[in-house]
PDB file of C-alpha atoms and ligand atoms in Angstrom:
ATOM      1  CA  MET A 875     196.112 272.414 -38.214  1.00 42.00           C
ATOM      2  CA  ASN A 876     192.488 272.037 -39.155  1.00 45.00           C
ATOM      3  CA  ARG A 877     190.288 274.941 -39.894  1.00 47.00           C
ATOM      4  CA  ALA A 878     188.396 274.710 -36.571  1.00 44.00           C
ATOM      5  CA  ARG A 879     191.617 274.804 -34.581  1.00 44.00           C
ATOM      6  CA  ARG A 880     192.859 277.826 -36.563  1.00 44.00           C
ATOM      7  CA  ASN A 881     189.624 279.673 -35.870  1.00 43.00           C
ATOM      8  CA  ILE A 882     189.938 279.021 -32.144  1.00 41.00           C
ATOM      9  CA  LEU A 883     193.497 280.372 -32.206  1.00 40.00           C
ATOM     10  CA  LYS A 884     192.392 283.407 -34.226  1.00 44.00           C
ATOM     11  CA  GLY A 885     189.704 284.009 -31.656  1.00 41.00           C
ATOM     12  CA  ALA A 886     192.240 283.820 -28.853  1.00 40.00           C
ATOM     13  CA  ALA A 887     194.496 286.258 -30.709  1.00 40.00           C
ATOM     14  CA  LEU A 888     191.580 288.664 -31.101  1.00 40.00           C
ATOM     15  CA  VAL A 889     190.811 288.450 -27.401  1.00 40.00           C
ATOM     16  CA  GLY A 890     194.456 289.206 -26.723  1.00 38.00           C
ATOM     17  CA  ALA A 891     194.427 292.138 -29.151  1.00 39.00           C
ATOM     18  CA  GLY A 892     191.254 293.410 -27.529  1.00 38.00           C
ATOM     19  CA  ALA A 893     192.842 293.321 -24.107  1.00 38.00           C
ATOM     20  CA  ALA A 894     195.877 295.187 -25.398  1.00 39.00           C
ATOM     21  CA  LEU A 895     193.645 297.793 -26.969  1.00 43.00           C
ATOM     22  CA  THR A 896     191.736 298.171 -23.747  1.00 43.00           C
ATOM     23  CA  SER A 897     194.903 298.635 -21.812  1.00 46.00           C
ATOM     24  CA  GLU A 898     196.155 301.126 -24.414  1.00 47.00           C
ATOM     25  CA  GLY A 899     192.836 302.932 -24.275  1.00 48.00           C
ATOM     26  CA  THR A 900     193.087 303.212 -20.526  1.00 50.00           C
ATOM     27  CA  GLN A 901     196.592 304.553 -20.887  1.00 51.00           C
ATOM     28  CA  ALA A 902     195.431 307.124 -23.433  1.00 54.00           C
ATOM     29  CA  GLN A 903     192.721 308.294 -21.029  1.00 60.00           C
ATOM     30  CA  ALA A 904     195.305 308.650 -18.305  1.00 76.00           C
ATOM     31  CA  GLY A 905     197.295 311.020 -20.560  1.00 88.00           C
ATOM     32  CA  PRO A 906     195.898 314.544 -20.729  1.00 93.00           C
ATOM     33  CA  LYS A 907     193.678 314.838 -17.697  1.00 92.00           C
ATOM     34  CA  ILE A 908     190.931 317.318 -17.020  1.00 91.00           C
ATOM     35  CA  LEU A 909     192.044 319.265 -13.958  1.00 93.00           C
ATOM     36  CA  PHE A 910     188.540 320.103 -12.770  1.00 93.00           C
ATOM     37  CA  GLU A 911     184.979 319.902 -14.026  1.00 90.00           C
ATOM     38  CA  ALA A 912     183.614 323.167 -15.421  1.00 89.00           C
ATOM     39  CA  PRO A 913     180.136 323.548 -13.971  1.00 90.00           C
ATOM     40  CA  ARG A 914     177.242 322.921 -16.345  1.00 94.00           C
ATOM     41  CA  THR A 915     174.232 325.213 -16.189  1.00 97.00           C
ATOM     42  CA  THR A 916     170.834 323.548 -16.383  1.00 98.00           C
ATOM     43  CA  ILE A 917     167.251 324.761 -16.110  1.00 98.00           C
ATOM     44  CA  PRO A 918     164.473 322.582 -14.672  1.00 98.00           C
ATOM     45  CA  ILE A 919     161.536 321.790 -16.938  1.00 98.00           C
ATOM     46  CA  VAL A 920     157.984 321.758 -15.634  1.00 98.00           C
ATOM     47  CA  GLY A 921     156.298 318.359 -16.005  1.00 96.00           C
ATOM     48  CA  THR A 922     159.486 316.296 -16.368  1.00 97.00           C
ATOM     49  CA  THR A 923     162.570 315.406 -14.363  1.00 97.00           C
ATOM     50  CA  ASP A 924     164.750 316.199 -17.404  1.00 96.00           C
ATOM     51  CA  LEU A 925     166.997 319.239 -17.330  1.00 98.00           C
ATOM     52  CA  PHE A 926     167.632 321.783 -20.080  1.00 98.00           C
ATOM     53  CA  SER A 927     171.357 322.290 -20.602  1.00 98.00           C
ATOM     54  CA  VAL A 928     172.258 325.917 -21.357  1.00 98.00           C
ATOM     55  CA  ARG A 929     174.844 326.616 -24.053  1.00 98.00           C
ATOM     56  CA  ARG A 930     174.601 330.396 -24.554  1.00 98.00           C
ATOM     57  CA  ILE A 931     172.466 333.192 -23.177  1.00 98.00           C
ATOM     58  CA  TYR A 932     171.567 335.795 -25.784  1.00 98.00           C
ATOM     59  CA  CYS A 933     169.762 338.990 -24.810  1.00 98.00           C
ATOM     60  CA  ILE A 934     168.074 341.482 -27.101  1.00 96.00           C
ATOM     61  CA  GLY A 935     168.383 345.173 -26.286  1.00 92.00           C
ATOM     62  CA  ARG A 936     165.682 347.846 -26.553  1.00 89.00           C
ATOM     63  CA  ASN A 937     162.962 345.589 -27.916  1.00 93.00           C
ATOM     64  CA  TYR A 938     159.988 347.606 -26.682  1.00 91.00           C
ATOM     65  CA  ALA A 939     159.529 351.074 -28.176  1.00 85.00           C
ATOM     66  CA  ALA A 940     158.816 352.847 -24.893  1.00 85.00           C
ATOM     67  CA  HIS A 941     161.838 351.253 -23.195  1.00 84.00           C
ATOM     68  CA  SER A 942     163.994 352.137 -26.172  1.00 83.00           C
ATOM     69  CA  ARG A 943     162.916 355.775 -25.753  1.00 86.00           C
ATOM     70  CA  GLU A 944     163.649 355.778 -22.013  1.00 86.00           C
ATOM     71  CA  MET A 945     167.153 354.487 -22.833  1.00 84.00           C
ATOM     72  CA  GLY A 946     167.607 357.438 -25.178  1.00 84.00           C
ATOM     73  CA  SER A 947     167.164 355.625 -28.500  1.00 83.00           C
ATOM     74  CA  ASP A 948     164.917 356.047 -31.494  1.00 77.00           C
ATOM     75  CA  PRO A 949     162.801 352.891 -31.614  1.00 75.00           C
ATOM     76  CA  THR A 950     161.837 353.053 -35.283  1.00 73.00           C
ATOM     77  CA  ARG A 951     162.627 349.423 -35.908  1.00 71.00           C
ATOM     78  CA  GLU A 952     166.361 349.657 -36.195  1.00 79.00           C
ATOM     79  CA  PRO A 953     167.801 346.173 -36.583  1.00 85.00           C
ATOM     80  CA  PRO A 954     167.705 344.377 -33.224  1.00 88.00           C
ATOM     81  CA  PHE A 955     170.981 344.200 -31.335  1.00 90.00           C
ATOM     82  CA  PHE A 956     172.146 341.476 -29.027  1.00 96.00           C
ATOM     83  CA  PHE A 957     174.537 340.881 -26.189  1.00 97.00           C
ATOM     84  CA  GLN A 958     175.363 337.799 -24.157  1.00 98.00           C
ATOM     85  CA  LYS A 959     175.555 336.797 -20.546  1.00 98.00           C
ATOM     86  CA  PRO A 960     177.743 333.917 -19.379  1.00 97.00           C
ATOM     87  CA  THR A 961     175.741 330.732 -18.815  1.00 97.00           C
ATOM     88  CA  ASP A 962     176.659 330.657 -15.143  1.00 96.00           C
ATOM     89  CA  ALA A 963     174.911 334.008 -14.713  1.00 98.00           C
ATOM     90  CA  ILE A 964     171.723 331.920 -14.429  1.00 98.00           C
ATOM     91  CA  GLN A 965     170.037 331.861 -11.033  1.00 98.00           C
ATOM     92  CA  ILE A 966     167.268 329.275 -10.910  1.00 98.00           C
ATOM     93  CA  VAL A 967     164.129 330.513  -9.148  1.00 98.00           C
ATOM     94  CA  LYS A 968     161.633 327.814  -8.228  1.00 98.00           C
ATOM     95  CA  ILE A 969     157.895 328.258  -8.599  1.00 98.00           C
ATOM     96  CA  GLY A 970     156.413 329.617  -5.376  1.00 97.00           C
ATOM     97  CA  GLU A 971     159.699 330.604  -3.730  1.00 98.00           C
ATOM     98  CA  VAL A 972     161.101 334.076  -3.140  1.00 98.00           C
ATOM     99  CA  ALA A 973     164.747 333.479  -3.971  1.00 98.00           C
ATOM    100  CA  ASP A 974     167.443 335.516  -2.261  1.00 98.00           C
ATOM    101  CA  HIS A 975     169.328 337.526  -4.863  1.00 98.00           C
ATOM    102  CA  PRO A 976     172.446 339.468  -3.836  1.00 98.00           C
ATOM    103  CA  TYR A 977     172.569 343.191  -4.535  1.00 98.00           C
ATOM    104  CA  SER A 978     175.368 343.151  -7.065  1.00 98.00           C
ATOM    105  CA  THR A 979     178.846 344.439  -6.309  1.00 97.00           C
ATOM    106  CA  LEU A 980     180.271 347.684  -7.763  1.00 97.00           C
ATOM    107  CA  THR A 981     176.899 349.235  -8.618  1.00 98.00           C
ATOM    108  CA  LYS A 982     174.904 351.949  -6.904  1.00 98.00           C
ATOM    109  CA  ASN A 983     172.026 351.719  -9.381  1.00 98.00           C
ATOM    110  CA  TYR A 984     170.915 348.085  -9.625  1.00 98.00           C
ATOM    111  CA  HIS A 985     167.992 347.641 -12.032  1.00 98.00           C
ATOM    112  CA  TYR A 986     165.356 345.015 -12.836  1.00 98.00           C
ATOM    113  CA  GLU A 987     164.224 344.125 -16.362  1.00 98.00           C
ATOM    114  CA  VAL A 988     161.469 341.513 -16.649  1.00 98.00           C
ATOM    115  CA  GLU A 989     161.680 339.485 -19.860  1.00 98.00           C
ATOM    116  CA  LEU A 990     160.207 336.497 -21.668  1.00 98.00           C
ATOM    117  CA  VAL A 991     162.885 333.861 -22.308  1.00 98.00           C
ATOM    118  CA  ALA A 992     162.767 331.418 -25.229  1.00 98.00           C
ATOM    119  CA  ALA A 993     164.846 328.219 -25.063  1.00 98.00           C
ATOM    120  CA  LEU A 994     165.976 326.459 -28.249  1.00 98.00           C
ATOM    121  CA  LYS A 995     165.933 322.704 -28.874  1.00 98.00           C
ATOM    122  CA  SER A 996     167.557 323.028 -32.304  1.00 98.00           C
ATOM    123  CA  GLY A 997     169.270 325.723 -34.293  1.00 97.00           C
ATOM    124  CA  GLY A 998     171.145 326.545 -37.476  1.00 98.00           C
ATOM    125  CA  ARG A 999     172.190 329.496 -39.551  1.00 98.00           C
ATOM    126  CA  ASN A1000     169.990 331.906 -41.502  1.00 98.00           C
ATOM    127  CA  ILE A1001     166.758 330.500 -40.116  1.00 98.00           C
ATOM    128  CA  PRO A1002     163.723 331.931 -41.936  1.00 98.00           C
ATOM    129  CA  ILE A1003     161.177 333.730 -39.743  1.00 97.00           C
ATOM    130  CA  GLU A1004     158.431 331.278 -40.781  1.00 98.00           C
ATOM    131  CA  LYS A1005     160.503 328.333 -39.497  1.00 98.00           C
ATOM    132  CA  ALA A1006     161.969 330.059 -36.441  1.00 98.00           C
ATOM    133  CA  LEU A1007     159.442 328.983 -33.816  1.00 98.00           C
ATOM    134  CA  GLU A1008     159.960 325.304 -34.751  1.00 98.00           C
ATOM    135  CA  HIS A1009     163.304 325.593 -32.943  1.00 98.00           C
ATOM    136  CA  VAL A1010     161.803 326.687 -29.622  1.00 98.00           C
ATOM    137  CA  TYR A1011     161.682 324.059 -26.891  1.00 98.00           C
ATOM    138  CA  GLY A1012     159.986 326.176 -24.265  1.00 98.00           C
ATOM    139  CA  TYR A1013     159.597 329.456 -22.437  1.00 98.00           C
ATOM    140  CA  ALA A1014     160.342 330.905 -19.018  1.00 98.00           C
ATOM    141  CA  VAL A1015     160.094 334.147 -17.060  1.00 98.00           C
ATOM    142  CA  GLY A1016     163.467 335.842 -16.701  1.00 98.00           C
ATOM    143  CA  LEU A1017     165.112 338.893 -15.182  1.00 98.00           C
ATOM    144  CA  ASP A1018     167.932 340.716 -16.961  1.00 98.00           C
ATOM    145  CA  MET A1019     169.483 342.285 -13.860  1.00 98.00           C
ATOM    146  CA  THR A1020     171.576 345.288 -14.773  1.00 98.00           C
ATOM    147  CA  ARG A1021     174.209 347.472 -13.135  1.00 98.00           C
ATOM    148  CA  ARG A1022     172.725 350.519 -14.846  1.00 97.00           C
ATOM    149  CA  ASP A1023     175.363 352.981 -13.707  1.00 97.00           C
ATOM    150  CA  LEU A1024     178.168 350.804 -15.046  1.00 97.00           C
ATOM    151  CA  GLN A1025     176.287 350.020 -18.262  1.00 96.00           C
ATOM    152  CA  ARG A1026     175.767 353.747 -18.893  1.00 95.00           C
ATOM    153  CA  ALA A1027     179.325 354.688 -17.956  1.00 96.00           C
ATOM    154  CA  MET A1028     180.735 352.113 -20.350  1.00 96.00           C
ATOM    155  CA  GLY A1029     178.329 353.213 -23.081  1.00 93.00           C
ATOM    156  CA  ASP A1030     179.376 356.844 -22.579  1.00 95.00           C
ATOM    157  CA  GLU A1031     182.989 355.801 -23.030  1.00 95.00           C
ATOM    158  CA  LYS A1032     182.115 353.614 -26.054  1.00 95.00           C
ATOM    159  CA  LYS A1033     183.398 350.564 -24.206  1.00 94.00           C
ATOM    160  CA  PRO A1034     181.783 347.106 -24.023  1.00 92.00           C
ATOM    161  CA  TRP A1035     178.797 346.656 -21.715  1.00 88.00           C
ATOM    162  CA  GLU A1036     179.941 343.444 -20.069  1.00 95.00           C
ATOM    163  CA  ILE A1037     180.419 344.778 -16.579  1.00 97.00           C
ATOM    164  CA  GLY A1038     176.932 346.283 -16.585  1.00 97.00           C
ATOM    165  CA  LYS A1039     175.130 343.217 -17.934  1.00 98.00           C
ATOM    166  CA  SER A1040     177.149 340.027 -17.872  1.00 98.00           C
ATOM    167  CA  PHE A1041     178.015 339.465 -14.232  1.00 98.00           C
ATOM    168  CA  ASP A1042     177.394 336.690 -11.702  1.00 97.00           C
ATOM    169  CA  LYS A1043     173.724 335.890 -11.031  1.00 98.00           C
ATOM    170  CA  SER A1044     172.565 338.553 -13.493  1.00 98.00           C
ATOM    171  CA  ALA A1045     170.071 336.164 -15.089  1.00 98.00           C
ATOM    172  CA  PRO A1046     167.420 334.890 -12.639  1.00 98.00           C
ATOM    173  CA  ILE A1047     165.026 332.545 -14.441  1.00 98.00           C
ATOM    174  CA  GLY A1048     162.010 330.392 -13.629  1.00 98.00           C
ATOM    175  CA  PRO A1049     161.605 326.799 -14.852  1.00 98.00           C
ATOM    176  CA  LEU A1050     160.983 326.114 -18.524  1.00 98.00           C
ATOM    177  CA  HIS A1051     157.547 325.318 -19.886  1.00 98.00           C
ATOM    178  CA  ARG A1052     157.495 323.147 -22.972  1.00 98.00           C
ATOM    179  CA  VAL A1053     155.882 324.462 -26.138  1.00 98.00           C
ATOM    180  CA  GLU A1054     153.852 321.237 -26.421  1.00 97.00           C
ATOM    181  CA  ASN A1055     152.148 322.171 -23.148  1.00 97.00           C
ATOM    182  CA  ILE A1056     152.010 325.937 -23.292  1.00 97.00           C
ATOM    183  CA  GLY A1057     152.272 326.989 -26.943  1.00 98.00           C
ATOM    184  CA  HIS A1058     154.086 330.113 -28.142  1.00 98.00           C
ATOM    185  CA  PHE A1059     154.061 333.678 -26.821  1.00 98.00           C
ATOM    186  CA  THR A1060     153.236 336.394 -29.322  1.00 95.00           C
ATOM    187  CA  LYS A1061     150.986 338.352 -26.970  1.00 96.00           C
ATOM    188  CA  GLY A1062     149.982 338.452 -23.320  1.00 97.00           C
ATOM    189  CA  ALA A1063     150.529 340.673 -20.299  1.00 98.00           C
ATOM    190  CA  ILE A1064     154.029 341.081 -18.902  1.00 98.00           C
ATOM    191  CA  SER A1065     154.575 342.994 -15.662  1.00 98.00           C
ATOM    192  CA  LEU A1066     156.864 343.508 -12.694  1.00 98.00           C
ATOM    193  CA  GLU A1067     156.087 344.637  -9.168  1.00 98.00           C
ATOM    194  CA  VAL A1068     158.434 345.826  -6.431  1.00 98.00           C
ATOM    195  CA  ASN A1069     157.046 345.380  -2.908  1.00 98.00           C
ATOM    196  CA  GLY A1070     153.551 345.049  -4.370  1.00 98.00           C
ATOM    197  CA  VAL A1071     153.728 348.217  -6.483  1.00 98.00           C
ATOM    198  CA  VAL A1072     153.453 347.754 -10.253  1.00 98.00           C
ATOM    199  CA  LYS A1073     156.545 349.181 -11.968  1.00 98.00           C
ATOM    200  CA  GLN A1074     156.608 347.609 -15.430  1.00 97.00           C
ATOM    201  CA  LYS A1075     153.412 346.757 -17.292  1.00 97.00           C
ATOM    202  CA  ALA A1076     153.113 345.985 -20.991  1.00 97.00           C
ATOM    203  CA  ASP A1077     152.153 343.311 -23.488  1.00 97.00           C
ATOM    204  CA  LEU A1078     154.396 340.879 -25.335  1.00 97.00           C
ATOM    205  CA  SER A1079     152.744 342.035 -28.563  1.00 95.00           C
ATOM    206  CA  TYR A1080     154.500 345.398 -28.083  1.00 94.00           C
ATOM    207  CA  MET A1081     157.873 343.807 -28.827  1.00 95.00           C
ATOM    208  CA  LEU A1082     159.521 345.513 -31.783  1.00 93.00           C
ATOM    209  CA  TRP A1083     160.977 342.153 -32.843  1.00 94.00           C
ATOM    210  CA  SER A1084     158.958 338.991 -32.106  1.00 96.00           C
ATOM    211  CA  VAL A1085     160.637 335.846 -30.784  1.00 98.00           C
ATOM    212  CA  ALA A1086     160.517 334.394 -34.320  1.00 98.00           C
ATOM    213  CA  GLU A1087     162.180 337.515 -35.727  1.00 96.00           C
ATOM    214  CA  GLN A1088     164.798 337.465 -32.954  1.00 97.00           C
ATOM    215  CA  ILE A1089     165.725 333.877 -33.791  1.00 98.00           C
ATOM    216  CA  ALA A1090     165.912 334.673 -37.504  1.00 97.00           C
ATOM    217  CA  LYS A1091     168.099 337.749 -36.902  1.00 96.00           C
ATOM    218  CA  LEU A1092     170.340 336.044 -34.349  1.00 97.00           C
ATOM    219  CA  SER A1093     170.928 333.143 -36.730  1.00 98.00           C
ATOM    220  CA  GLU A1094     172.362 335.569 -39.297  1.00 97.00           C
ATOM    221  CA  ALA A1095     175.082 336.525 -36.828  1.00 97.00           C
ATOM    222  CA  PHE A1096     175.607 333.244 -34.942  1.00 98.00           C
ATOM    223  CA  GLU A1097     174.977 329.589 -35.596  1.00 98.00           C
ATOM    224  CA  LEU A1098     172.237 328.783 -33.109  1.00 98.00           C
ATOM    225  CA  VAL A1099     172.597 325.516 -31.224  1.00 98.00           C
ATOM    226  CA  PRO A1100     170.321 323.455 -28.963  1.00 98.00           C
ATOM    227  CA  GLY A1101     170.687 324.853 -25.454  1.00 98.00           C
ATOM    228  CA  ASP A1102     170.780 328.491 -26.524  1.00 98.00           C
ATOM    229  CA  ILE A1103     168.307 330.705 -24.706  1.00 98.00           C
ATOM    230  CA  ILE A1104     167.144 334.194 -25.651  1.00 98.00           C
ATOM    231  CA  TYR A1105     166.077 336.959 -23.255  1.00 98.00           C
ATOM    232  CA  SER A1106     163.637 338.844 -25.440  1.00 98.00           C
ATOM    233  CA  GLY A1107     163.921 342.356 -24.020  1.00 97.00           C
ATOM    234  CA  THR A1108     162.138 344.377 -21.372  1.00 97.00           C
ATOM    235  CA  PRO A1109     159.298 346.883 -21.484  1.00 95.00           C
ATOM    236  CA  GLU A1110     159.581 350.453 -20.216  1.00 94.00           C
ATOM    237  CA  ASN A1111     159.882 351.677 -16.628  1.00 96.00           C
ATOM    238  CA  VAL A1112     162.978 349.810 -15.594  1.00 97.00           C
ATOM    239  CA  GLY A1113     164.189 351.014 -12.239  1.00 97.00           C
ATOM    240  CA  PRO A1114     166.410 350.550  -9.206  1.00 98.00           C
ATOM    241  CA  VAL A1115     166.082 348.247  -6.215  1.00 98.00           C
ATOM    242  CA  ILE A1116     167.573 348.311  -2.735  1.00 98.00           C
ATOM    243  CA  LYS A1117     168.294 345.531  -0.279  1.00 98.00           C
ATOM    244  CA  GLY A1118     165.083 344.071   1.128  1.00 98.00           C
ATOM    245  CA  ASP A1119     163.002 344.760  -1.980  1.00 98.00           C
ATOM    246  CA  VAL A1120     160.873 341.887  -3.280  1.00 98.00           C
ATOM    247  CA  ILE A1121     160.507 341.725  -7.061  1.00 98.00           C
ATOM    248  CA  LEU A1122     157.556 339.846  -8.537  1.00 98.00           C
ATOM    249  CA  CYS A1123     157.593 339.047 -12.265  1.00 98.00           C
ATOM    250  CA  LYS A1124     154.484 338.044 -14.175  1.00 98.00           C
ATOM    251  CA  ILE A1125     153.929 336.822 -17.698  1.00 98.00           C
ATOM    252  CA  GLU A1126     150.433 335.723 -18.664  1.00 98.00           C
ATOM    253  CA  ARG A1127     150.144 331.887 -18.821  1.00 98.00           C
ATOM    254  CA  LEU A1128     153.417 331.347 -16.892  1.00 98.00           C
ATOM    255  CA  PRO A1129     153.785 331.029 -13.106  1.00 98.00           C
ATOM    256  CA  ASP A1130     155.061 334.145 -11.312  1.00 98.00           C
ATOM    257  CA  MET A1131     158.757 334.445 -10.452  1.00 98.00           C
ATOM    258  CA  SER A1132     159.973 336.286  -7.376  1.00 98.00           C
ATOM    259  CA  ILE A1133     163.293 337.315  -5.846  1.00 98.00           C
ATOM    260  CA  ARG A1134     164.299 339.272  -2.745  1.00 98.00           C
ATOM    261  CA  ILE A1135     167.300 341.575  -2.957  1.00 98.00           C
ATOM    262  CA  VAL A1136     169.697 340.754  -0.108  1.00 98.00           C
TER     263      VAL A1136
HETATM  264 MN1   MN B1175     167.192 343.402 -21.057  1.00 52.78          MN
END
């Protein structure tokens, strides 16, 4: 057999091997099957058709001194503390719409908390404060809806907060605005109205821990990953809503976000 003939045969053998592999590969895929698709949570991004995929939702507690006091804490810059909401707690609220938001089950004291949300495009561990903002992809207006009675009851019993904070649809959020278009948020008015009456009114500069400091602190406790978002805490004068109330959230330089309690 000459060399050319051998090469042709080798090629044929390779094709055969490839086919076998393909068939094996198909078989392997048919082995353990995924029973159903777990839903993926995404947030629309202003100015692009791309979607931001959410990995974790972190929330910081008592990050404005006056709110910390109204919650019965001493706000003298204790280390920040964090909790999480499940990613499917997100409720997307489009710009210009008043989104229906269900009055949550179990509670008789359903509260609003308007918050700036930072979304991360990269992460890591032990991120220095000076580098922290480099990880931010964009910002949005968010609501940390809270079953205050259940949160307090669990706190009184020294039990986890989950049922008061981490329930379905507890995280309404507007679309993301990219840092390249909007910059960062270290100051600027933040407010919330219910039926046209101002309830919460403060400035982002009043945060006890800035977004950069929150990222740095969080990254000491958790490895941060692209897709993580951080609710940065609410100012004072949180309060209850009833069915029919319209909540309007404002953060300077971002479009308003509005929901109706139904
Ligand atoms: Mn909050």
